[in-house]
Coordinates of C-alpha atoms in Angstrom, one line a residue:
X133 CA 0.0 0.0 0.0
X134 CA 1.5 3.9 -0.6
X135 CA 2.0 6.1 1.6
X136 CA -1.2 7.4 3.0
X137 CA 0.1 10.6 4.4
X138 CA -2.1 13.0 2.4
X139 CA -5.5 11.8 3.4
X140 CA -7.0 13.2 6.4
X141 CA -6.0 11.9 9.8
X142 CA -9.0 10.0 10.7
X143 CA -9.1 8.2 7.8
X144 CA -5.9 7.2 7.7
X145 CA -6.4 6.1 11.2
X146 CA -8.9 4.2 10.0
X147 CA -7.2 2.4 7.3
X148 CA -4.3 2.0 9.4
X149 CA -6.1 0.6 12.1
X150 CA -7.9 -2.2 9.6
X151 CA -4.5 -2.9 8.0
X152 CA -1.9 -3.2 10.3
X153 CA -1.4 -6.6 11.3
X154 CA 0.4 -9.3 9.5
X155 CA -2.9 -11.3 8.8
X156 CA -4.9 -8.5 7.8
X157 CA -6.2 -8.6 3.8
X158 CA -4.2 -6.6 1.7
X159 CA -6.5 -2.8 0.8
X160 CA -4.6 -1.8 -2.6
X161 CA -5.0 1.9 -2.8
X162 CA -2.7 4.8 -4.0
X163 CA -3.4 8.8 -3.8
X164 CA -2.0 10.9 -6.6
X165 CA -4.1 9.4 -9.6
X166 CA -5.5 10.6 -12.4
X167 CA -8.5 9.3 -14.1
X168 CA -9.6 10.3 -17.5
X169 CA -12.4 8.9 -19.8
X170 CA -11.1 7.2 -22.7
X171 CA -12.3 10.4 -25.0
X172 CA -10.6 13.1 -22.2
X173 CA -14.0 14.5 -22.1
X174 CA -13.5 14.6 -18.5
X175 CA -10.8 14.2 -15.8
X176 CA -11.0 13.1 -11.9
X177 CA -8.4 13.1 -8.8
X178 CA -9.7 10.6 -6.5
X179 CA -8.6 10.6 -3.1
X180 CA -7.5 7.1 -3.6
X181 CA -7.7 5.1 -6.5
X182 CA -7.7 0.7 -5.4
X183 CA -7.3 -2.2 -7.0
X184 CA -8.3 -5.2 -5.6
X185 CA -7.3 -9.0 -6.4
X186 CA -9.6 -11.3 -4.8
X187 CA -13.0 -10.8 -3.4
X188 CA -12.0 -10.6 -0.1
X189 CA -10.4 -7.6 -1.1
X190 CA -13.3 -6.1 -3.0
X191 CA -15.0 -6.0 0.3
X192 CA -12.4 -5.3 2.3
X193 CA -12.4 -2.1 0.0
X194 CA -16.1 -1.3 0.4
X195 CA -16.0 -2.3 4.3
X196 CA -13.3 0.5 4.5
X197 CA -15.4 3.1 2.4
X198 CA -17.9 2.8 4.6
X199 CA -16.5 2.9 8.0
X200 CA -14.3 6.3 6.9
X201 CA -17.8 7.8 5.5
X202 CA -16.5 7.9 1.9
X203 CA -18.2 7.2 -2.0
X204 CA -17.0 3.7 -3.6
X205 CA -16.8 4.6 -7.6
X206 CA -16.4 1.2 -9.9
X207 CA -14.3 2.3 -13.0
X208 CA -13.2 0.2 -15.9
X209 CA -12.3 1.4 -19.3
X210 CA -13.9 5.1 -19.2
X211 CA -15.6 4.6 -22.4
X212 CA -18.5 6.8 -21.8
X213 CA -18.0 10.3 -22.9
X214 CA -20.1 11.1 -19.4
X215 CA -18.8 12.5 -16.2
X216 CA -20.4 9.0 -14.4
X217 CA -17.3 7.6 -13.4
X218 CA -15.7 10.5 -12.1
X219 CA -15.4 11.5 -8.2
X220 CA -12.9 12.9 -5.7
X221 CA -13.7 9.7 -3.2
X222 CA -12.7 7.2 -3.5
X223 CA -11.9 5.0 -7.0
X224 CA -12.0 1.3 -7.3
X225 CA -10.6 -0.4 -10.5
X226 CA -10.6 -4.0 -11.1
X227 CA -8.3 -4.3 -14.0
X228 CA -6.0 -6.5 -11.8
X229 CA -9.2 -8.6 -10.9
X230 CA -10.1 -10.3 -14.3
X231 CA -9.6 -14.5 -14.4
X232 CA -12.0 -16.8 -15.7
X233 CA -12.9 -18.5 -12.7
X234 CA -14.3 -21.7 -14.5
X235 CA -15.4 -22.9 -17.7
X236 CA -17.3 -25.9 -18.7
X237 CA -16.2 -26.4 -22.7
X238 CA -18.9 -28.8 -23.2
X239 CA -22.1 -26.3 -22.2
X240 CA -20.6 -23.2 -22.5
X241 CA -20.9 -22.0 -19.1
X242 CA -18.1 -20.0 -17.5
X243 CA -17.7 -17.8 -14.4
X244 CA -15.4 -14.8 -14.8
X245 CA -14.6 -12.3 -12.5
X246 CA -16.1 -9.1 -13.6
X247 CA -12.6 -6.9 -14.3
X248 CA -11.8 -9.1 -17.5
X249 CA -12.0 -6.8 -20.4
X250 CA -14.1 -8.4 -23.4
X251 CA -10.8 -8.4 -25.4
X252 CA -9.6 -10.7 -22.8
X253 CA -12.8 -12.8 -22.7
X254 CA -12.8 -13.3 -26.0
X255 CA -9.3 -14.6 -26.5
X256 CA -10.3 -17.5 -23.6
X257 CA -13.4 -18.4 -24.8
X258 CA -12.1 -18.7 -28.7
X259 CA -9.3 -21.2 -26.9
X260 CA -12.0 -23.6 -25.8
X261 CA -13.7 -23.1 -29.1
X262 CA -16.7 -20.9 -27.2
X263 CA -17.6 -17.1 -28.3
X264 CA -20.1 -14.3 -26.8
X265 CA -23.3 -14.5 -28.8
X266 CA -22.8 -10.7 -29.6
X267 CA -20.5 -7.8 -29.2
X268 CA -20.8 -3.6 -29.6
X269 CA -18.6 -2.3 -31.6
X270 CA -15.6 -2.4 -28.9
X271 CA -13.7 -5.0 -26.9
X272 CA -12.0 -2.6 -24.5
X273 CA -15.2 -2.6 -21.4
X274 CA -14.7 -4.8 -18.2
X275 CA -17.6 -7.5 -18.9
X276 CA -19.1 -5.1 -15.6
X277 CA -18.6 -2.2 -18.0
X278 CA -20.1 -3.6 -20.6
X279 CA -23.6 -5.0 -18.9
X280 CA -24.2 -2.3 -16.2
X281 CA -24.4 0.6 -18.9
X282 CA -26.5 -1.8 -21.4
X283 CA -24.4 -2.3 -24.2
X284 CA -25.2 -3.8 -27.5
X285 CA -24.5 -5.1 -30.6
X286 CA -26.8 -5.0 -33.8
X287 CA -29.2 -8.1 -34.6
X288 CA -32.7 -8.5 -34.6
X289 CA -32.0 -12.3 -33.4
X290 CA -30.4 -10.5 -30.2
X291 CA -31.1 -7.8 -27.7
X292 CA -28.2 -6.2 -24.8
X293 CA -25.2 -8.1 -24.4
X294 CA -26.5 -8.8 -20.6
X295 CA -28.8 -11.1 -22.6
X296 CA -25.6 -13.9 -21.9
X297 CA -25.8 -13.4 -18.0
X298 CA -27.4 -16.0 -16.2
X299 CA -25.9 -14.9 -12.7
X300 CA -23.9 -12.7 -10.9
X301 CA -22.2 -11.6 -7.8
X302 CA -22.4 -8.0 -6.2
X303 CA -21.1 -6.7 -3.2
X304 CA -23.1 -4.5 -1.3
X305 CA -22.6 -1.1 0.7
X306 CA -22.6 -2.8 4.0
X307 CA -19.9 -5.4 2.8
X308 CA -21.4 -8.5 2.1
X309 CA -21.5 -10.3 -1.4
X310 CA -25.0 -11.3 -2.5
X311 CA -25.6 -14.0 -5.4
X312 CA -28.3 -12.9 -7.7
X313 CA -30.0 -14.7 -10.8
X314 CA -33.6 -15.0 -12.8
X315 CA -33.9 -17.4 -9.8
X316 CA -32.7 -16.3 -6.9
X317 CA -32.9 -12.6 -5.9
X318 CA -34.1 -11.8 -9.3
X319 CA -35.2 -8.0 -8.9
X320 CA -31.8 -8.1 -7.3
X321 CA -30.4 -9.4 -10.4
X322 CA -32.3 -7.7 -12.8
X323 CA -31.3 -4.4 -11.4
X324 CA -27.8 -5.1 -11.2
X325 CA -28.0 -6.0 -14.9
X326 CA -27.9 -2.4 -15.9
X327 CA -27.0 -0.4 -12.8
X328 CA -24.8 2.2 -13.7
X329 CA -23.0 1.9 -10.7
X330 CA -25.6 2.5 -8.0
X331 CA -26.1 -0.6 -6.3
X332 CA -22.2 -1.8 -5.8
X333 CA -19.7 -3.7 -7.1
X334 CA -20.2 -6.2 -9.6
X335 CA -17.5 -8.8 -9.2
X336 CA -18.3 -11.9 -10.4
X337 CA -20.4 -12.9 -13.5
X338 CA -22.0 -16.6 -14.5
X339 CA -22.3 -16.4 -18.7
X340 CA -23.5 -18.6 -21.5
X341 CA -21.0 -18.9 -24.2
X342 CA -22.2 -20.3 -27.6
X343 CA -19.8 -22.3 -29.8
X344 CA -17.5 -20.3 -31.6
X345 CA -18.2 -18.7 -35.4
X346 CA -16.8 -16.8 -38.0
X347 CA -19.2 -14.1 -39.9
X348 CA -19.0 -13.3 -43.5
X349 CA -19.9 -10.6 -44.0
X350 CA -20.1 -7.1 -46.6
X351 CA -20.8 -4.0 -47.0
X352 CA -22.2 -1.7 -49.6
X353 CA -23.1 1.7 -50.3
X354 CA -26.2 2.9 -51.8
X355 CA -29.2 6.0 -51.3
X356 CA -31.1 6.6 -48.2
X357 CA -33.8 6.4 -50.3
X358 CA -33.6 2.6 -51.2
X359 CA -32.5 2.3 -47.4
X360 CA -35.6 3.6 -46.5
X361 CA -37.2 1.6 -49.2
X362 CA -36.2 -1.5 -48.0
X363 CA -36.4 -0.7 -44.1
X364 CA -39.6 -2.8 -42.9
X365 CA -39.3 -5.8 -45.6
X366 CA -35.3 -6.2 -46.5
X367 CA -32.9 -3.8 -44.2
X368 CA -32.6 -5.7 -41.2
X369 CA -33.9 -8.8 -42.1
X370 CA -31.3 -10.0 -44.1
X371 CA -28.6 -11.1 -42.5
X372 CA -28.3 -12.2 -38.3
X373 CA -26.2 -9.0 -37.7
X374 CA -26.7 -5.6 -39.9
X375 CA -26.1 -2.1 -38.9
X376 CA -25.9 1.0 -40.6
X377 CA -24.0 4.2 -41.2
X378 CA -25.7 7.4 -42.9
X379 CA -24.4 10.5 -44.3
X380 CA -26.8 13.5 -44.0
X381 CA -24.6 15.5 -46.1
X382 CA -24.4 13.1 -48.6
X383 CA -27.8 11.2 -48.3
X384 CA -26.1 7.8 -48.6
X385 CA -26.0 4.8 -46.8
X386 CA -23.1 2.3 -45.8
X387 CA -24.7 -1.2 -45.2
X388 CA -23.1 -3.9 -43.2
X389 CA -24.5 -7.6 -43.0
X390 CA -22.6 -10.8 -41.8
X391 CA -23.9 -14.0 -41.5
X392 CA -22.2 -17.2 -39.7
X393 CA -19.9 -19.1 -41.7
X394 CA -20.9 -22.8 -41.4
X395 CA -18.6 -24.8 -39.2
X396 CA -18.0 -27.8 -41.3
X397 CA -17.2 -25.2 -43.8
X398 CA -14.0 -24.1 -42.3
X399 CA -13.1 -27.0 -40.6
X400 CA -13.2 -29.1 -44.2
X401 CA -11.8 -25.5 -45.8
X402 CA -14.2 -24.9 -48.1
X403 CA -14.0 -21.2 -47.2
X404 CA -11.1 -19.5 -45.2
X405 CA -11.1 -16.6 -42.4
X406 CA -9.6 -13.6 -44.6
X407 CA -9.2 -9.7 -43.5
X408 CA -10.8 -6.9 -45.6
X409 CA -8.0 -4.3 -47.5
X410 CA -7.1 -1.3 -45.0
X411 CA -9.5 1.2 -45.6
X412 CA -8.6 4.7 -46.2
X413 CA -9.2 6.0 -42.2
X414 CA -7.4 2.9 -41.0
X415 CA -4.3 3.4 -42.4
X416 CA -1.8 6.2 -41.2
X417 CA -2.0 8.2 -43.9
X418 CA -5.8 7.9 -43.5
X419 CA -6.1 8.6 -39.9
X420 CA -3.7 11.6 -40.2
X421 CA -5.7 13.5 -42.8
X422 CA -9.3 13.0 -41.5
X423 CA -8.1 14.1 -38.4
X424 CA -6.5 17.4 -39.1
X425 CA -9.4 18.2 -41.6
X426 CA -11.1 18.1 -38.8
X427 CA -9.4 20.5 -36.1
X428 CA -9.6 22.7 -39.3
X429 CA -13.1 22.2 -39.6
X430 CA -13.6 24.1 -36.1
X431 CA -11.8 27.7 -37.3
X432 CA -13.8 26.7 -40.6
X433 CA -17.1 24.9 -40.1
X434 CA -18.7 25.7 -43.4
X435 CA -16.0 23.7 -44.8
X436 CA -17.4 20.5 -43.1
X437 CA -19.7 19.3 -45.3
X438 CA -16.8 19.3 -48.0
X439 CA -14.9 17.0 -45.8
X440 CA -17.5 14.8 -45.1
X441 CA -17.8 14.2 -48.8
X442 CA -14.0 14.1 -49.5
X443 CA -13.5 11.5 -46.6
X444 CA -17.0 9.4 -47.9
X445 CA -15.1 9.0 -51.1
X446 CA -11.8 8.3 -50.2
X447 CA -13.3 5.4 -47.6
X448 CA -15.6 4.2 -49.5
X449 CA -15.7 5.1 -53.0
X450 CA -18.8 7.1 -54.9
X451 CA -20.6 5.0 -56.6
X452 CA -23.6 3.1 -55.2
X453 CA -25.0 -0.7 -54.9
X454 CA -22.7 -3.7 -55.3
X455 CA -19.8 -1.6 -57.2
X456 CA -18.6 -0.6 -53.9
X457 CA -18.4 -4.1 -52.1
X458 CA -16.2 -4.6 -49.1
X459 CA -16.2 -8.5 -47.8
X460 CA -14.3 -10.6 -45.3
X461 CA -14.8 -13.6 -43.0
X462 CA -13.1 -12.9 -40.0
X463 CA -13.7 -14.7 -36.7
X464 CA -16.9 -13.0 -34.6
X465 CA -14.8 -11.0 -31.9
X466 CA -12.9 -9.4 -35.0
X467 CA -15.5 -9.3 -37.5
X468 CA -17.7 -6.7 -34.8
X469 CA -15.2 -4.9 -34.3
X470 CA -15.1 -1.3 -35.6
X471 CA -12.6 2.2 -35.2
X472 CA -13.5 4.5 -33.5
X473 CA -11.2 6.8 -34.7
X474 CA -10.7 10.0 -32.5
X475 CA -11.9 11.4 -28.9
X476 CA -15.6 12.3 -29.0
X477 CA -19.4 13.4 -27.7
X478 CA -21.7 10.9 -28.7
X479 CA -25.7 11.0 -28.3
X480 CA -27.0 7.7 -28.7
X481 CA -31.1 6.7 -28.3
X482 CA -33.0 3.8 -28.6
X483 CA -36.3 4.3 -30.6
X484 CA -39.0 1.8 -32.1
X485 CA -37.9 0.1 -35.3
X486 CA -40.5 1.2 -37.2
X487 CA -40.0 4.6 -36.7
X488 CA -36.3 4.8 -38.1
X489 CA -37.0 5.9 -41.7
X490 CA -39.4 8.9 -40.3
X491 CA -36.5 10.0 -37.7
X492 CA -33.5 10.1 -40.0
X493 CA -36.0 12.0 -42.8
X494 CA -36.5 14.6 -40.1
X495 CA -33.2 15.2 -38.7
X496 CA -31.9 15.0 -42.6
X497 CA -34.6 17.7 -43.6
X498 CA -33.2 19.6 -40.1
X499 CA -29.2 19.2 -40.7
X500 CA -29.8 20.4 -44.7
X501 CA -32.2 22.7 -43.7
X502 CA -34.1 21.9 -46.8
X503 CA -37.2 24.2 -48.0
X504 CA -40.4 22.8 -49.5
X505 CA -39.7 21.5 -53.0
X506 CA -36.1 20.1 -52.4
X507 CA -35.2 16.7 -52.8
X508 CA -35.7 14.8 -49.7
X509 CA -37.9 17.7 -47.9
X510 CA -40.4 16.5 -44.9
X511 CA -41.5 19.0 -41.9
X512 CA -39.2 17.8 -39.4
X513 CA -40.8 19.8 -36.7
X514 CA -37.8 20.5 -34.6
X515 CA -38.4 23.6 -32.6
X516 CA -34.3 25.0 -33.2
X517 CA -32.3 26.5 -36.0
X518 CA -29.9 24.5 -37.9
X519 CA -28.4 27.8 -39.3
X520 CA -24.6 27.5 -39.0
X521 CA -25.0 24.2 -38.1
X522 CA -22.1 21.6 -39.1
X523 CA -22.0 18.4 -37.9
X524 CA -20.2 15.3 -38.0
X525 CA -20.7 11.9 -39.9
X526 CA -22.0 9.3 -39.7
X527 CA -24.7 8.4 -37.9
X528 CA -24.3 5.1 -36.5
X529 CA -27.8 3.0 -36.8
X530 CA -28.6 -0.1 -35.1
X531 CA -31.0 -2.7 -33.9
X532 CA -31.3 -4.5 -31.1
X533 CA -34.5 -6.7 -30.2
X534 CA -34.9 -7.8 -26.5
X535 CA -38.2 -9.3 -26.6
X536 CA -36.1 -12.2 -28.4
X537 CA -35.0 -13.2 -24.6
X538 CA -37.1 -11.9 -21.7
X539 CA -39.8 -14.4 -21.2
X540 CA -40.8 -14.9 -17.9
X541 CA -39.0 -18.3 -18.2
X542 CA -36.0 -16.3 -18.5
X543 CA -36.6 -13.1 -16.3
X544 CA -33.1 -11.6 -17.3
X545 CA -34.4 -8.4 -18.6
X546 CA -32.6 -4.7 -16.8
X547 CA -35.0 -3.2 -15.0
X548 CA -33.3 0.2 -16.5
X549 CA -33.3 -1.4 -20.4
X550 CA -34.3 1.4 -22.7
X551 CA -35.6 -1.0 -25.9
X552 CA -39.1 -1.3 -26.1
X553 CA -41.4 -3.4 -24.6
X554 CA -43.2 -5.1 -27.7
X555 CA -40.4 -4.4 -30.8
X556 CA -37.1 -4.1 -31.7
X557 CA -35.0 -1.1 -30.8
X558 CA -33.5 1.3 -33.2
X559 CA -30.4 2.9 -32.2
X560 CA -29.4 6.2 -33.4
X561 CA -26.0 7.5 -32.6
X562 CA -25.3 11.0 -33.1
X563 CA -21.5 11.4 -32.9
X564 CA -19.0 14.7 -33.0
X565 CA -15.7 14.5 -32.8
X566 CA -12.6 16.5 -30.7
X567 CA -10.0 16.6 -33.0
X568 CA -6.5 16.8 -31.2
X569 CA -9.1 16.6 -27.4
X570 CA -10.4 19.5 -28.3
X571 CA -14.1 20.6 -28.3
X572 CA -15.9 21.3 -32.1
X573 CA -18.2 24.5 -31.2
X574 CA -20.1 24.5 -27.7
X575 CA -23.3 26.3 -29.4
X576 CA -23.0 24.3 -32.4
X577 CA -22.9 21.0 -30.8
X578 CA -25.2 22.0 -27.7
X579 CA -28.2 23.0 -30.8
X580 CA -27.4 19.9 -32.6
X581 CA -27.7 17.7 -29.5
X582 CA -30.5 19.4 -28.4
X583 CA -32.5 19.3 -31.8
X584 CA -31.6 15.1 -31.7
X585 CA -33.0 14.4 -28.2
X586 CA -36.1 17.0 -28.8
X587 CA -36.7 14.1 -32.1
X588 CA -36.1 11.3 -30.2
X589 CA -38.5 12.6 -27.5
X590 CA -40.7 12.6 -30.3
X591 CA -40.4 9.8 -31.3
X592 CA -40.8 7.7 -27.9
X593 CA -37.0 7.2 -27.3
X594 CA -35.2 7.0 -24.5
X595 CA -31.6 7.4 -24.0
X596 CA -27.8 5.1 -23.7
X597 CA -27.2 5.4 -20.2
X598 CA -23.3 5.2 -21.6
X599 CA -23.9 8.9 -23.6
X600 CA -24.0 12.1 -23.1
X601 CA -27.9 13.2 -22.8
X602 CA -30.2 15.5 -20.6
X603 CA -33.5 14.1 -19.3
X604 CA -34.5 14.6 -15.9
X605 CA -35.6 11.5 -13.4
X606 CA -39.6 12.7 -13.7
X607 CA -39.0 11.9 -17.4
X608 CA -37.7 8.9 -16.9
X609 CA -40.0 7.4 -14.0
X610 CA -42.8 8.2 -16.5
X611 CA -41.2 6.4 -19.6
X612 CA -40.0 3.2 -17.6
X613 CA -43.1 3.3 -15.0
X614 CA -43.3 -0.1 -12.6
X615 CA -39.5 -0.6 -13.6
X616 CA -38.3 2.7 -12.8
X617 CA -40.4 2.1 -9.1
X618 CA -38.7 -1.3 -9.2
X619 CA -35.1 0.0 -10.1
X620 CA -35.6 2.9 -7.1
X621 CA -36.9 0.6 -4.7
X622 CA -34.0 -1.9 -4.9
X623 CA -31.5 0.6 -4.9
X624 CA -32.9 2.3 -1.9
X625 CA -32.7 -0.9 -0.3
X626 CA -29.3 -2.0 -1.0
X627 CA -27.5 1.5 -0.7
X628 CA -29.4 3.1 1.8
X629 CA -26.6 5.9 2.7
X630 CA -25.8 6.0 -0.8
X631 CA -22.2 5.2 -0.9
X632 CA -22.6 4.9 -4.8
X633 CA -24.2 7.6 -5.3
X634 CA -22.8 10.6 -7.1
X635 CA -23.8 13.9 -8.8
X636 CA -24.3 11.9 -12.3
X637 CA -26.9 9.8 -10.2
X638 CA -28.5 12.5 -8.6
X639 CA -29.3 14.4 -11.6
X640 CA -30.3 11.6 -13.9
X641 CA -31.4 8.6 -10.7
X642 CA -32.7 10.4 -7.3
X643 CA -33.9 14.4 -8.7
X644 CA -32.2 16.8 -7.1
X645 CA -33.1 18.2 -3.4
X646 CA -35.2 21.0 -4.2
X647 CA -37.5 18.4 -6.2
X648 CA -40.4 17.6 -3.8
X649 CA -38.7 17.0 -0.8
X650 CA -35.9 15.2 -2.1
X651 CA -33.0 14.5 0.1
X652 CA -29.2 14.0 0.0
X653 CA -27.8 10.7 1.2
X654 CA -25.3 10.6 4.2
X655 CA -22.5 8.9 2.6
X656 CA -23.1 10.3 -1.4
X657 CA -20.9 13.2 -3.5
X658 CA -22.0 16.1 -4.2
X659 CA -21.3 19.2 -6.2
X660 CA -19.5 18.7 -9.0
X661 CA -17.6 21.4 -10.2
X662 CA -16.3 21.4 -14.0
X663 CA -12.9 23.6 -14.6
X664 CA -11.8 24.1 -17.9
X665 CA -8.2 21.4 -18.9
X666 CA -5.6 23.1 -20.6
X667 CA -5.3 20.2 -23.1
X668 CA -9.0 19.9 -23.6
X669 CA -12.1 18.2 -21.7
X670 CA -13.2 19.4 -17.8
X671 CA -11.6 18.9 -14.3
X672 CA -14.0 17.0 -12.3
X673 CA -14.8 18.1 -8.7
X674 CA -16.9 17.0 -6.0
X675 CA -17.4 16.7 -2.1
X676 CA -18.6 13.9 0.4
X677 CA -22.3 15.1 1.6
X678 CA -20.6 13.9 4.8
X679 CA -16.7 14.2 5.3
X680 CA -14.7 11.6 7.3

């Protein structure tokens, strides 16, 4: 352990105290850290910043939280462009807690503790032959990353990558580990599921593995128009995995769709695992020039949609339909895979299916700012100017369907899941990027975000609890209803001081304390304060409600 001698006496009595003797489990911590999220949107200096390596030391961790009156912060990879998994308390990290525990070759099932990354995972499961049954478009979460913010992939034959959980292990504010499943515990379990850190630390996960696959898959480039053509008989219907990128500027389309390759296939060799070329933005050269293009773009912005085009054409070519074929077969854990080039904001909602072609007419009719008579023109309604408005490309679009896998035989459905009850989810991710860390135009990027989630209001969405959005917790106990009750109730129950409870949680979770008698919780942070970073992104601040 290092030296302690900046944290406030009685807390380092504390520790000292719990710590001392030869016997006593080991409480990995260090002062003098500096968290960042993976896109530098934000910054943190946690008091102390722990990494455990057994469970005994997980709770040995939260035991001393609690007893020196201090937040407990679960952190992972920092994907989410969000301040959630910044604080000044205390940080745990279990990067340094990530074995598979067990794993049964034969059915698939395996018990993991819940630091491994899903690049990890997947490099022990494709050992034994096993795979995930899905994956977003990154390997770098914590598989407790991954499933407490509801992360997907992009199938209509799956939903939330939680869909692969059949049981896990959380520890609790007082201490204790509690087992949870569809069985045993199950509100438990479903609100652990997708708890954005509220309820404690996940540590230990039970999943199903399938038998592993290789995807062949392709891409093409054509219209929105025939996109929108073929949305409710074609699009997403054929192939297992398809997803979507579209240019507003442009008015095109990039379709991807992989199927599995038959086993026997590649075992006899009939067909081979084989990469796609490098594509103009993953090479160097590639990289280089879209990036500094775009720092230009924010002295210029008019010049944007010029580089949207340029870089369009130099990834993916101009012409339309099967002339612009890209194919591979690459194992699953590569083949979803995708580059997510440079730091960025990202708005990302989940809307009915059905409803996609009438959402990206709008916001296409609102980014152009087309006029009655253009190609393409609809009343999009939005109640804010796109004048001088220049935004990024493209936006990602993707399904998810979880009514595939919540039965009531099942019962592994979040509590906090944002798909919809009786369809498949559409998933619209509104992206702009920070060229060189640093911010495109506040105004500019505040309108456009603003214009998106005033749409997807509109359109019965609700937002990725991973993303940057605004809605208040009245909006959201009125969208989710029993299962925002259900959510509050267990979390009220497990965290009743609200040791996991920060200023993200507050605003988005509990309301804040002028909202109907709402109070603050003994043990949570408070006040966040955000200071301009020399190279870019925010300095995150806060306080304990109660100090040690």
């Amino acid at each position: 352990m290092a030296s302690l001698s900046s944290l406030p006496t009685s807390v380092r009595t504390i520790i000292e105290q719990e710590t001392s003797s030869p016997d006593a489990i080991p409480f990995r911590a260090r002062p003098s850290y500096t968290h960042r999220t993976w896109a530098r949107t934000y910054s943190a200096l946690p008091e102390l910043f722990i990494q455990p390596e057994s469970q005994q030391e997980i709770e040995k961790a939260t035991d001393l939280a609690r007893k020196c009156r201090r937040r407990l912060v679960t952190v992972g990879s920092g994907h989410s462009p969000s301040n959630l998994t910044t604080t000044s308390s205390w940080m745990l990290n279990l990067d340094n807690y990530n074995k598979v525990l067990s794993l049964d070759p034969t059915t698939g099932r395996c018990v993991l503790q819940a630091g491994i990354r899903l690049y990890q995972l997947s490099d022990v499961l494709d050992k034994f032959g096993l795979a995930l049954p899905s994956l977003g478009s990154i390997n770098e979460q914590s598989i407790a990353g991954a499933i407490s913010t509801g992360t997907h992939g992009s199938s209509l034959k799956h939903g939330l990558v939680s869909e692969a959980i059949v049981a896990l292990n959380i520890t609790l504010a007082d201490g204790t580990t509690v087992a949870c499943s569809a069985e045993e515990k199950s509100e438990l379990f479903r609100a652990a599921l997708l708890s954005v850190g509220a309820l404690g630390v996940v540590s230990e996960v039970t999943l199903q593995a399938v038998p592993a696959f290789s995807l062949s898959w392709e891409q093409t480039i054509d219209s929105d128009a025939r996109l929108f053509a073929e949305w409710e008989n074609k699009l997403w219907k054929q192939a297992e995995f398809v997803r979507v990128w579209w240019f507003p500027y442009m008015r095109r389309a990039v379709v991807w769709k992989a199927d599995k390759v038959p086993a026997d296939d590649l075992d006899a060799g009939v067909v081979k695992n084989y990469d796609p070329p490098t594509s103009f933005q993953d090479s160097n050269l590639g990289y280089f020039i879209y990036h500094n293009l775009l720092a230009l773009a924010r002295w210029f912005p008019r010049i944007t949609p010029w580089i949207e085009w340029f870089v369009f054409g130099l990834q993916y070519g101009f012409r339309n339909g099967d002339q612009t074929r890209t194919a591979a077969i690459q194992p699953s854990y590569k083949a979803f895979l995708l580059n997510c080039l440079y730091s960025q904001f990202v708005n990302e909602w989940a809307i009915p299916l059905h409803k996609g072609p009438e959402a990206l007419q709008r916001l296409g009719a609102w980014i152009n700012r087309l006029k009655p008579g253009d190609p393409g023109y609809v009343d999009h309604k939005i109640p804010f100017s796109a004048e001088g408005l220049y935004v990024h490309s493209p936006v990602e679009v993707r399904v998810s369907n979880t009514t595939v896998y919540t039965s009531a035989e099942k019962g592994n459905r979040p509590f906090l899941d944002i798909t919809p009850d009786n369809e498949a989810a559409l998933y619209l991710n509104a992206t702009m990027y920070r060229p060189y860390y640093k911010d495109p135009s506040y105004e500019a990027t505040e309108r456009y975000y603003q214009a998106f989630e005033w749409l997807m209001k509109d359109l019965g969405g609700k937002p990725h609890w991973a993303k940057t959005f605004g809605v208040t917790p009245a909006e959201f106990a009125q969208w989710f209803g029993d299962n925002w009750t259900q959510f509050r109730k267990v979390r009220d129950e497990v965290d009743p001081e609200g040791m996991f409870v920060g200023p993200w949680h507050r605003k988005f979770l509990l309301g804040e304390p002028s909202e109907g008698g709402v109070q603050t919780l003994e043990l949570e942070e408070v006040g966040y304060k955000e200071t301009p970073e020399k190279g870019g992104g925010y300095l995150v601040t806060g306080h304990q409600n109660q100090s040690g």
